[in-house]
Short mmCIF file of C-alpha atoms and ligand atoms in Angstrom, two decimals:
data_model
loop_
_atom_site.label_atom_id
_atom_site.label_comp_id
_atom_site.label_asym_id
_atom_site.label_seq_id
_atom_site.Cartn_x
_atom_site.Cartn_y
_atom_site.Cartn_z
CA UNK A 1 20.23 34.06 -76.10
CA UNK A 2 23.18 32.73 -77.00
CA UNK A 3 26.07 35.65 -76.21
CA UNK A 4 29.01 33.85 -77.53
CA UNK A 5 27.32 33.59 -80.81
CA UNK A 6 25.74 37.13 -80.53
CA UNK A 7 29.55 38.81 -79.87
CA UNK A 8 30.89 36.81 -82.65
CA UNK A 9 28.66 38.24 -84.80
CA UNK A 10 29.34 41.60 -84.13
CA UNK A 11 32.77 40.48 -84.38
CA UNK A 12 32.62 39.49 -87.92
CA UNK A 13 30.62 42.64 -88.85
CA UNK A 14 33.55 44.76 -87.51
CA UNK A 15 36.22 42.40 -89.20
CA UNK A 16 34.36 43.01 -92.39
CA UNK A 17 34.42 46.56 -92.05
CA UNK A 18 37.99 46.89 -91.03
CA UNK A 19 39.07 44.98 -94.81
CA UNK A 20 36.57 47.47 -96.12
CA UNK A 21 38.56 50.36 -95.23
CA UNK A 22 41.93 48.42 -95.79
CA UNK A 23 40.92 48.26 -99.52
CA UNK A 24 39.19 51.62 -100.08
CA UNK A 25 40.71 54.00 -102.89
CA UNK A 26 41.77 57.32 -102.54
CA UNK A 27 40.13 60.57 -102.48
CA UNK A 28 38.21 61.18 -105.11
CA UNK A 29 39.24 63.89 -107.28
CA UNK A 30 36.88 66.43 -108.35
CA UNK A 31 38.59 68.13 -110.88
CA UNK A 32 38.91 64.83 -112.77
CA UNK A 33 34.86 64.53 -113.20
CA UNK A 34 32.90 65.81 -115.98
CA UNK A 35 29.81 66.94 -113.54
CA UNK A 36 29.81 67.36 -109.65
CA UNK A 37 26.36 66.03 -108.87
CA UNK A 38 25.24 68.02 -105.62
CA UNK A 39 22.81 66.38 -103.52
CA UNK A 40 20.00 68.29 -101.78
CA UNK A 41 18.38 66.42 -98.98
CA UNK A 42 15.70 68.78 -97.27
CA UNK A 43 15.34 66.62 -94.08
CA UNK A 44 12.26 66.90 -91.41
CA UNK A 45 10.87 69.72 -89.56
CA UNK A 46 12.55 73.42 -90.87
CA UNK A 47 14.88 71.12 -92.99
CA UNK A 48 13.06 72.06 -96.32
CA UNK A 49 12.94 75.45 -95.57
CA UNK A 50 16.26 76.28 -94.35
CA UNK A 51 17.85 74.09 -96.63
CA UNK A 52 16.19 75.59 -100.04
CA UNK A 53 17.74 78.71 -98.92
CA UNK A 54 20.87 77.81 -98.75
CA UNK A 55 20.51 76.24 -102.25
CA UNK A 56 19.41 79.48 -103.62
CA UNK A 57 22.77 80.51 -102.44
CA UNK A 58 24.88 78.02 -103.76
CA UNK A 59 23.15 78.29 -107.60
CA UNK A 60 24.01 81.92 -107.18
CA UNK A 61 27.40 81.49 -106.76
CA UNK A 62 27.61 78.23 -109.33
CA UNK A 63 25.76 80.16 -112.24
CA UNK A 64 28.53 79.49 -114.36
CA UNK A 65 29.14 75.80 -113.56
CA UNK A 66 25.47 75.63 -113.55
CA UNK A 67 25.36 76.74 -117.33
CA UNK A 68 28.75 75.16 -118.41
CA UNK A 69 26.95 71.87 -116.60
CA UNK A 70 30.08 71.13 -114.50
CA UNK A 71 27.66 71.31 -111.27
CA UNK A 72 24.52 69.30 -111.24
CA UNK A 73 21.79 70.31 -108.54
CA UNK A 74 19.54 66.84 -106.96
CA UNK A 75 16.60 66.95 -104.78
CA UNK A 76 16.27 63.92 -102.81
CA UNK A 77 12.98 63.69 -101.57
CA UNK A 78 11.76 61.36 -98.92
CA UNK A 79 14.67 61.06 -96.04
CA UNK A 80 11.55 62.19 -93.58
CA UNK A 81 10.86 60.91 -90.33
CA UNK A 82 7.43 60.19 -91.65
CA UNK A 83 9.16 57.79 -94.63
CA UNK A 84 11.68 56.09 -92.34
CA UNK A 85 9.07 55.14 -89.66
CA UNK A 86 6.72 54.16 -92.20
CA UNK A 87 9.62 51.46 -94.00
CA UNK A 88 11.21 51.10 -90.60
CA UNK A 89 14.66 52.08 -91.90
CA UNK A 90 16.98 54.73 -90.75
CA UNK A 91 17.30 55.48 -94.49
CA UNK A 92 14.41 53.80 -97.30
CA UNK A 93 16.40 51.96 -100.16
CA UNK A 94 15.45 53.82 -102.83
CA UNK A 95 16.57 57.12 -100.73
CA UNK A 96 19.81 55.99 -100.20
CA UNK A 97 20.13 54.37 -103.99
CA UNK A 98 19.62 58.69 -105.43
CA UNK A 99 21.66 59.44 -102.68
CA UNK A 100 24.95 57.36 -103.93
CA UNK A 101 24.10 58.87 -107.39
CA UNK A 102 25.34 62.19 -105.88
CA UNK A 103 28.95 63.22 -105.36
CA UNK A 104 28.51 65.42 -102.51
CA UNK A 105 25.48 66.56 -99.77
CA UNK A 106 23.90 69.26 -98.21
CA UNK A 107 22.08 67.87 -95.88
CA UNK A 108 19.07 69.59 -93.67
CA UNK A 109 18.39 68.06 -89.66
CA UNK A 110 16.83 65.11 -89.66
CA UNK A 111 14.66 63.33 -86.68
CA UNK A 112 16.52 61.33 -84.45
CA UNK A 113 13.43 59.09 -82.72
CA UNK A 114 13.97 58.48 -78.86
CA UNK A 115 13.08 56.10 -76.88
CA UNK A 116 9.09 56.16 -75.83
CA UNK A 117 8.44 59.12 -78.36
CA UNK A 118 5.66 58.10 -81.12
CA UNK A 119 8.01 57.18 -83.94
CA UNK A 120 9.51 53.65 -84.29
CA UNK A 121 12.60 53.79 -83.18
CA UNK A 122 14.67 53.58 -86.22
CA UNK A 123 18.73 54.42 -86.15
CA UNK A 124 19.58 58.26 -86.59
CA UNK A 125 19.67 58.95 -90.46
CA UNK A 126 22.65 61.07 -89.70
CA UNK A 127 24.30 57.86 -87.69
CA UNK A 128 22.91 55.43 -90.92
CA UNK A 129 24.97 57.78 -93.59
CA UNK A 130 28.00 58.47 -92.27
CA UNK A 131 28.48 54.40 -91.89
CA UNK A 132 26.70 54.02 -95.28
CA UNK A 133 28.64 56.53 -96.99
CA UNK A 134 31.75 56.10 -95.26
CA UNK A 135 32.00 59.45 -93.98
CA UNK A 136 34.75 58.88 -91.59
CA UNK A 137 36.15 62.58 -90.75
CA UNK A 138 33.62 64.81 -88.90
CA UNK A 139 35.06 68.05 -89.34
CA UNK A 140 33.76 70.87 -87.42
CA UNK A 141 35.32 74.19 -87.43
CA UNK A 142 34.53 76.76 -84.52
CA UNK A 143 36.08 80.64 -84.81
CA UNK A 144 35.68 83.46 -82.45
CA UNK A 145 38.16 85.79 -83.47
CA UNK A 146 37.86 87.95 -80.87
CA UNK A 147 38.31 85.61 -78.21
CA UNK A 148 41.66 84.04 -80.08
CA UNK A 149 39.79 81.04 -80.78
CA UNK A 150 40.45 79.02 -83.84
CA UNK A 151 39.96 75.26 -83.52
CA UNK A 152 39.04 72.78 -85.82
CA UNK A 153 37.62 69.51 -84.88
CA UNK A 154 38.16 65.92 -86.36
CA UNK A 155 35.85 63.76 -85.56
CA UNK A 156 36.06 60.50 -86.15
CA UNK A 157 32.90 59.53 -87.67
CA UNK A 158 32.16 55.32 -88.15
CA UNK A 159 33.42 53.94 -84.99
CA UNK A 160 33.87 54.32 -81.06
CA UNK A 161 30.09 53.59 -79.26
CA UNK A 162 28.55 54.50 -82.61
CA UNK A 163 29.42 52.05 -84.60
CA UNK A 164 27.54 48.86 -82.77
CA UNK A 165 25.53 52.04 -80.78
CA UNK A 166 22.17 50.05 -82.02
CA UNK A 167 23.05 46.78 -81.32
CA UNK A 168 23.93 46.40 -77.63
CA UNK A 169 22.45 43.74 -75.63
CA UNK A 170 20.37 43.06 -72.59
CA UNK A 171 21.81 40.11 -70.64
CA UNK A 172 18.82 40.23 -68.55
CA UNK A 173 16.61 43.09 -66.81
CA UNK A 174 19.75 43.83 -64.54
CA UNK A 175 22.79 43.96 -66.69
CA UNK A 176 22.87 46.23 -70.31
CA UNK A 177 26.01 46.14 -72.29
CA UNK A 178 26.88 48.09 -75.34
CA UNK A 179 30.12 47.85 -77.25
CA UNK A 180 32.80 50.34 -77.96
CA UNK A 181 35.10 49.80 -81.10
CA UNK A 182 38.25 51.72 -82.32
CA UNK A 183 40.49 50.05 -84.84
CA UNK A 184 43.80 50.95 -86.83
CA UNK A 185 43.07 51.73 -89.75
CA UNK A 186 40.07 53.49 -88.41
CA UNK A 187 41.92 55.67 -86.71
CA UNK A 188 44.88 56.24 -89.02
CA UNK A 189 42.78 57.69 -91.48
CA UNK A 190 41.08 60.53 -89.20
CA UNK A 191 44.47 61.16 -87.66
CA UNK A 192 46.41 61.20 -91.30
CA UNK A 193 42.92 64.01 -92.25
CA UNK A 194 44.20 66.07 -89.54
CA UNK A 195 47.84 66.15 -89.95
CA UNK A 196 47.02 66.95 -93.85
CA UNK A 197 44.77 69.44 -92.51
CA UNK A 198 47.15 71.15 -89.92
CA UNK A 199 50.06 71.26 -92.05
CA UNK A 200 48.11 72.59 -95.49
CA UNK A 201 46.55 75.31 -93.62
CA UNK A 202 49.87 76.72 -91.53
CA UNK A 203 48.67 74.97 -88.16
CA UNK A 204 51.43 73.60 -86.14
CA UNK A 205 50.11 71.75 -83.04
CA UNK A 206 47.63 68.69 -83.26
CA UNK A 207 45.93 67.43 -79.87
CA UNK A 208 44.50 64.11 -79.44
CA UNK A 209 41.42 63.77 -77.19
CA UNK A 210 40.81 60.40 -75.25
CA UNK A 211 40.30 58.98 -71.95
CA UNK A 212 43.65 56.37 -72.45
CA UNK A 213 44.16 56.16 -68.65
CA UNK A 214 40.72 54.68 -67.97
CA UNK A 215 39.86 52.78 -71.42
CA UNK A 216 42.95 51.70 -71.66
CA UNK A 217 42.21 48.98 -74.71
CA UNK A 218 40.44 51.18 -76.99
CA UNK A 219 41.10 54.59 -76.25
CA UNK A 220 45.07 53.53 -75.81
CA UNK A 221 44.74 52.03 -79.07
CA UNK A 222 43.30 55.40 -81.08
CA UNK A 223 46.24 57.39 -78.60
CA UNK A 224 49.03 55.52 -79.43
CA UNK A 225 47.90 55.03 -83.67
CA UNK A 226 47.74 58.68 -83.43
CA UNK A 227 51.22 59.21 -81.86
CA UNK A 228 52.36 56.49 -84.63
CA UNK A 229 50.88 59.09 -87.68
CA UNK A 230 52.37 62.02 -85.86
CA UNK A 231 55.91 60.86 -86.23
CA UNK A 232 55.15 61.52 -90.09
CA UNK A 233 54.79 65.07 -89.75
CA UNK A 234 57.79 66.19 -87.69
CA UNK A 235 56.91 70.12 -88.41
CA UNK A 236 53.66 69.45 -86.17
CA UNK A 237 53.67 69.26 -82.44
CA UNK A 238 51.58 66.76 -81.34
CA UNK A 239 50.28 66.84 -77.46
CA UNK A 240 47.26 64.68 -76.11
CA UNK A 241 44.63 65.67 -73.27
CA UNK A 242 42.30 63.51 -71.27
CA UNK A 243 38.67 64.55 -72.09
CA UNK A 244 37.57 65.79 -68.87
CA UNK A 245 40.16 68.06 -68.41
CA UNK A 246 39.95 69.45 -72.07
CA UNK A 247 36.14 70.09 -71.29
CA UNK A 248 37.54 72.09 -68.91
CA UNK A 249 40.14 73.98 -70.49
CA UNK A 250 38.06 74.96 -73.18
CA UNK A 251 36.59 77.41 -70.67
CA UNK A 252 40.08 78.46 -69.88
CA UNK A 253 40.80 82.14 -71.27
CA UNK A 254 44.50 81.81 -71.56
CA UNK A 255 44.55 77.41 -72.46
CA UNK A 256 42.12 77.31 -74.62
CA UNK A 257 43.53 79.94 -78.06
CA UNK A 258 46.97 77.43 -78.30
CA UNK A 259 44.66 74.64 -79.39
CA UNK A 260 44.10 74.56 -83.16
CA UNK A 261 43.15 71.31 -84.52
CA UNK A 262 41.70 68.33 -82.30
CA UNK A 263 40.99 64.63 -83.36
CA UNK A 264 39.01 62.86 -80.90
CA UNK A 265 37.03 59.67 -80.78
CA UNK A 266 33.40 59.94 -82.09
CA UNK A 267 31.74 60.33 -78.88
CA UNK A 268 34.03 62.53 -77.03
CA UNK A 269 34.11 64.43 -80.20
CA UNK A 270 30.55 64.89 -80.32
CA UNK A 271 30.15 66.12 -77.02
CA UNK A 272 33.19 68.49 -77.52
CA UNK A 273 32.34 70.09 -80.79
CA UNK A 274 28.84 71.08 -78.76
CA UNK A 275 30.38 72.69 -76.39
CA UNK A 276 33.01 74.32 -78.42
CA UNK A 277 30.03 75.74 -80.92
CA UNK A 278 28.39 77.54 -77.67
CA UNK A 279 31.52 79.89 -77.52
CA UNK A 280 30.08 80.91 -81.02
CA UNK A 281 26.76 81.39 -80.56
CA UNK A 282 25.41 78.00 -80.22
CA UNK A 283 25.30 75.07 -82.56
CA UNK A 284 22.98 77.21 -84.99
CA UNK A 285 25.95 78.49 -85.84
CA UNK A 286 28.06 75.61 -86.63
CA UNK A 287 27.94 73.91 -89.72
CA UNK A 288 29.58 70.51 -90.11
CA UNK A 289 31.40 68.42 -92.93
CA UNK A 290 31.30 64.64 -93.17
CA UNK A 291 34.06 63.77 -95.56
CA UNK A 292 34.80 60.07 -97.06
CA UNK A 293 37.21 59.00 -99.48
CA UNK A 294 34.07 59.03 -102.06
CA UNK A 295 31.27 60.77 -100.92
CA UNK A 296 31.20 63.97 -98.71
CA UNK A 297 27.84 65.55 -96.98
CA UNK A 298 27.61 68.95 -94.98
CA UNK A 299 24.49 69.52 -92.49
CA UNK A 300 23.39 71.79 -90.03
CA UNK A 301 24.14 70.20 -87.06
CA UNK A 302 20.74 71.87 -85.25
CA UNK A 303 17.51 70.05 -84.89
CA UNK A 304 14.61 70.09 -86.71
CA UNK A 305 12.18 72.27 -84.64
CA UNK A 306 8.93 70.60 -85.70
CA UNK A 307 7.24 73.11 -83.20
CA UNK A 308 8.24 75.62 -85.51
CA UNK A 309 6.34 74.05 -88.14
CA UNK A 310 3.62 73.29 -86.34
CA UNK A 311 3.22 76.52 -85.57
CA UNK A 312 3.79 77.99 -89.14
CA UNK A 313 6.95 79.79 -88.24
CA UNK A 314 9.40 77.38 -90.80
CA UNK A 315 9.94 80.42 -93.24
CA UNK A 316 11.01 82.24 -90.51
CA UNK A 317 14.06 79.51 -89.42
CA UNK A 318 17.48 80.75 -89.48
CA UNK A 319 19.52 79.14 -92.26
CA UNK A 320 22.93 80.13 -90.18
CA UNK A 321 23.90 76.73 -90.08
CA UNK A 322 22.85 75.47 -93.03
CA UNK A 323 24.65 78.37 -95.52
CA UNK A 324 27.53 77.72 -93.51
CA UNK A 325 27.83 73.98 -93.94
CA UNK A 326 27.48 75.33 -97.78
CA UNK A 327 30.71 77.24 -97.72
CA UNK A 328 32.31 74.38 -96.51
CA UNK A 329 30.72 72.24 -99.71
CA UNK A 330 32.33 74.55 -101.58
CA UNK A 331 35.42 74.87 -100.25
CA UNK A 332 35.74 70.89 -100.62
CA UNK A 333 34.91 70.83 -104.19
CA UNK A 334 37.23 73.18 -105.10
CA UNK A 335 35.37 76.43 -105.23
CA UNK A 336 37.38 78.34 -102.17
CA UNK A 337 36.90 81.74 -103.56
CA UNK A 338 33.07 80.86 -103.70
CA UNK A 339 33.51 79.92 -100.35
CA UNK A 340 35.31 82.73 -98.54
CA UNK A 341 32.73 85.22 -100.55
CA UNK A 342 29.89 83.23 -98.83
CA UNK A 343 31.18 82.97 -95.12
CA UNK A 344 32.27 87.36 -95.33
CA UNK A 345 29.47 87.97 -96.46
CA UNK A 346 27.72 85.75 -93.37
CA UNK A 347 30.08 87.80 -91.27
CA UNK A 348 28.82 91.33 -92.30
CA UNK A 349 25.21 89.69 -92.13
CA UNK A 350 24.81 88.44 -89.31
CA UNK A 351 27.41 90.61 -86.73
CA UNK A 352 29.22 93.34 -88.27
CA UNK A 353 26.26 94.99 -90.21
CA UNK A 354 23.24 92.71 -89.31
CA UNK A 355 20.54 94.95 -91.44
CA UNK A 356 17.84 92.49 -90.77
CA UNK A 357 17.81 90.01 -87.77
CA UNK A 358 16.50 86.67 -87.65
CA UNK A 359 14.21 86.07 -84.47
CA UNK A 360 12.14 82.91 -85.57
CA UNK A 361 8.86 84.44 -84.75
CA UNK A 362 7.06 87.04 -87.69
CA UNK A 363 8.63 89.82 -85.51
CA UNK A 364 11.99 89.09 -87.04
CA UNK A 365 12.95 88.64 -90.95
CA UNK A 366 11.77 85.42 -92.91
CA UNK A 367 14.95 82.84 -94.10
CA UNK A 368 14.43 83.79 -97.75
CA UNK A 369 15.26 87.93 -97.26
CA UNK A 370 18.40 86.76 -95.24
CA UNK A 371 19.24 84.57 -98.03
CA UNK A 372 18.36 87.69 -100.19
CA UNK A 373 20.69 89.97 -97.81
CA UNK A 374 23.51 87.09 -98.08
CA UNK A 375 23.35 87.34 -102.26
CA UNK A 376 22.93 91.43 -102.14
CA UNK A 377 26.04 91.60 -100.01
CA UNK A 378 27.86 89.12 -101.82
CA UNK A 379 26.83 90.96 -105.28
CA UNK A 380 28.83 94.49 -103.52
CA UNK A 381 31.94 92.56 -102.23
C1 LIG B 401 25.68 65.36 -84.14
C2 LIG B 401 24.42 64.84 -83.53
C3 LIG B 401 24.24 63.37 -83.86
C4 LIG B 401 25.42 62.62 -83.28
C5 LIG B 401 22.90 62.79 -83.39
C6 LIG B 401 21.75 63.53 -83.99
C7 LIG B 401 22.79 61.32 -83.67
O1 LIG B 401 24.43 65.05 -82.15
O2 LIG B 401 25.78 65.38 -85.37
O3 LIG B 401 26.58 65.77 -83.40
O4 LIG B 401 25.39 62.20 -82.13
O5 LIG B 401 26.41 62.45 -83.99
MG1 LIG B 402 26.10 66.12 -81.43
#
């Protein structure tokens, strides 16, 4: 193989990209459109299930935009494991062609293949659509009140070891490289969502996760961008932290409640947000938002327990996740007071008056009366 050719390559593909996001527009506005097209993708495993509760939900609290037609409902159909194996694509064509027909996603777990297991192993769909979509902030919001947490997570989305994370190369059987990318503009925009973020919602201190003293090139490059967009918000306090010692102080009692909002490089970021989910409950519990200047998608960011189907016990799934990541659909297109009615009435659900509780197994209550329970509760607030 020829490497020189191979890196220039990638080179170019990264180049390209970069202009990409030079010359993107700005948000889109939904306010401005006639119809907010919401896509439904059901996913793999409890996907369907979970996720066609959760969309019960959201048509509940959209009756009147549903009538008016100001909100359209979509089911996609066919971003399955069994479908992407079968074309050999992390997303089929004419999946992804409905998909960019859609303003915004809620998006159920979808089947990463490993190595070795019996699917081909085609690129994680979630990996495919944030880079086809352009989903560039990962934002991933993690509240224990009575702990004093309150963070919220930026994640930058398109870049870092994900962005070329399917096309490293293997010199020979002895030597494996993969590539690790951060660029401006990449990084100004996921610091500039965060700033925006801290300073419309009353936060005052931004922290930048990296490991700058080791990888000096790439992670000094996303530092010192960042530092370079703090200086435009003078009201915020900016500090950074060196990822191994953040892991840590996350488990610190007194550290950890003066953080507020993060931004951190894709990987660190996802192995962060993980950990930062378990001090809620677990990553059930999370939901996540993938935001782009024209598309947005929100997911459960739990897998797809085909065991579960397997054994018959999908109706019995928790849609947790999934109802959250709907709140935060609907707090990004506008509908906040939809929103904060959805997540209370989460609250009294599933802690403060739990009636029902879901176990997984027939023992416990199916995801269709907890999607009842959510809608009764919401009816009384
Ligand atoms: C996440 C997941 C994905 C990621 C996987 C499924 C590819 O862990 O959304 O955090 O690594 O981003
Ligand atoms: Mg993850």
């Amino acid at each position: 193989m020829d490497y020189s050719q191979k890196f220039h390559e990638l080179v170019q593909s990264q180049l390209e990209r970069v202009k990409k996001i030079k010359e993107e527009k700005d948000f889109i506005d939904y306010q401005n459109l006639d119809t907010i097209i919401i896509g439904i993708i059901g996913g793999d495993g409890i996907g369907p299930a979970i996720t066609s509760q959760a969309q019960r939900i959201l048509e509940f609290l959209l009756k009147k935009e549903l009538q008016l037609e100001k909100i359209e409902f979509r089911t996609i159909r066919g971003c399955t494991i069994e479908n992407r194996a079968r074309v050999n694509k992390a997303i089929p064509e004419d999946v992804l062609n409905e998909i960019k027909k859609c303003h915004v996603l809620l998006k159920g777990p979808t089947t990463t293949p490993r190595k070795g297991d019996k699917w081909a192993n085609v690129e994680s769909a979630n990996v495919a659509m944030r880079k086809e979509l352009d989903l560039f902030a990962n934002v991933r919001p993690v509240k224990v009140p009575e702990l004093g947490i309150d963070w919220t997570f930026f994640r930058e989305n398109t870049e870092d070891l994900y962005a070329l994370g399917s096309q490293g190369i293997n010199i020979d059987d002895d030597i494996a490289f993969d590539f690790k990318v951060i660029t401006t503009p990449g990084t100004q925009r996921i610091a500039q969502a965060a700033f925006e973020y801290a300073k419309n919602n009353g936060k005052n201190k931004v922290t930048v996760v990296t490991k700058a003293n080791v990888v000096k090139t790439t992670d000094g490059k996303f530092l010192d961008t960042c530092k370079k967009i703090a200086l435009d918000y003078p009201e915020i306090e900016m500090d950074d932290w060196y990822i191994d010692i953040m892991t840590a102080k996350l488990i610190d009692e007194k550290r950890r409640r003066e953080f507020q909002v993060m931004i951190l490089p894709n990987l660190y970021g996802d192995i962060l947000t993980d950990e930062a989910a378990e001090f809620q409950g677990g990553v059930g519990t999370a939901g996540s938002a993938n935001i782009g200047k024209r598309y947005a998608m929100f997911e459960a960011i739990h897998g797809s327990a085909p065991r579960m189907v397997e054994e018959g016990r999908d109706i019995y799934a928790d849609p947790s996740s999934i109802i959250r990541a709907g709140a935060m659909l609907l707090n990004h297109i506008g509908y906040s007071q939809q929103a904060e009615k959805l997540l209370k009435a989460l609250e009294i659900c599933s802690v403060s008056e739990r009636k029902i509780a879901i176990t997984g197994r027939s023992d416990g209550a199916t995801g269709k009366e907890f999607a009842d329970y959510i809608m009764d509760t919401i009816k009384k607030l």
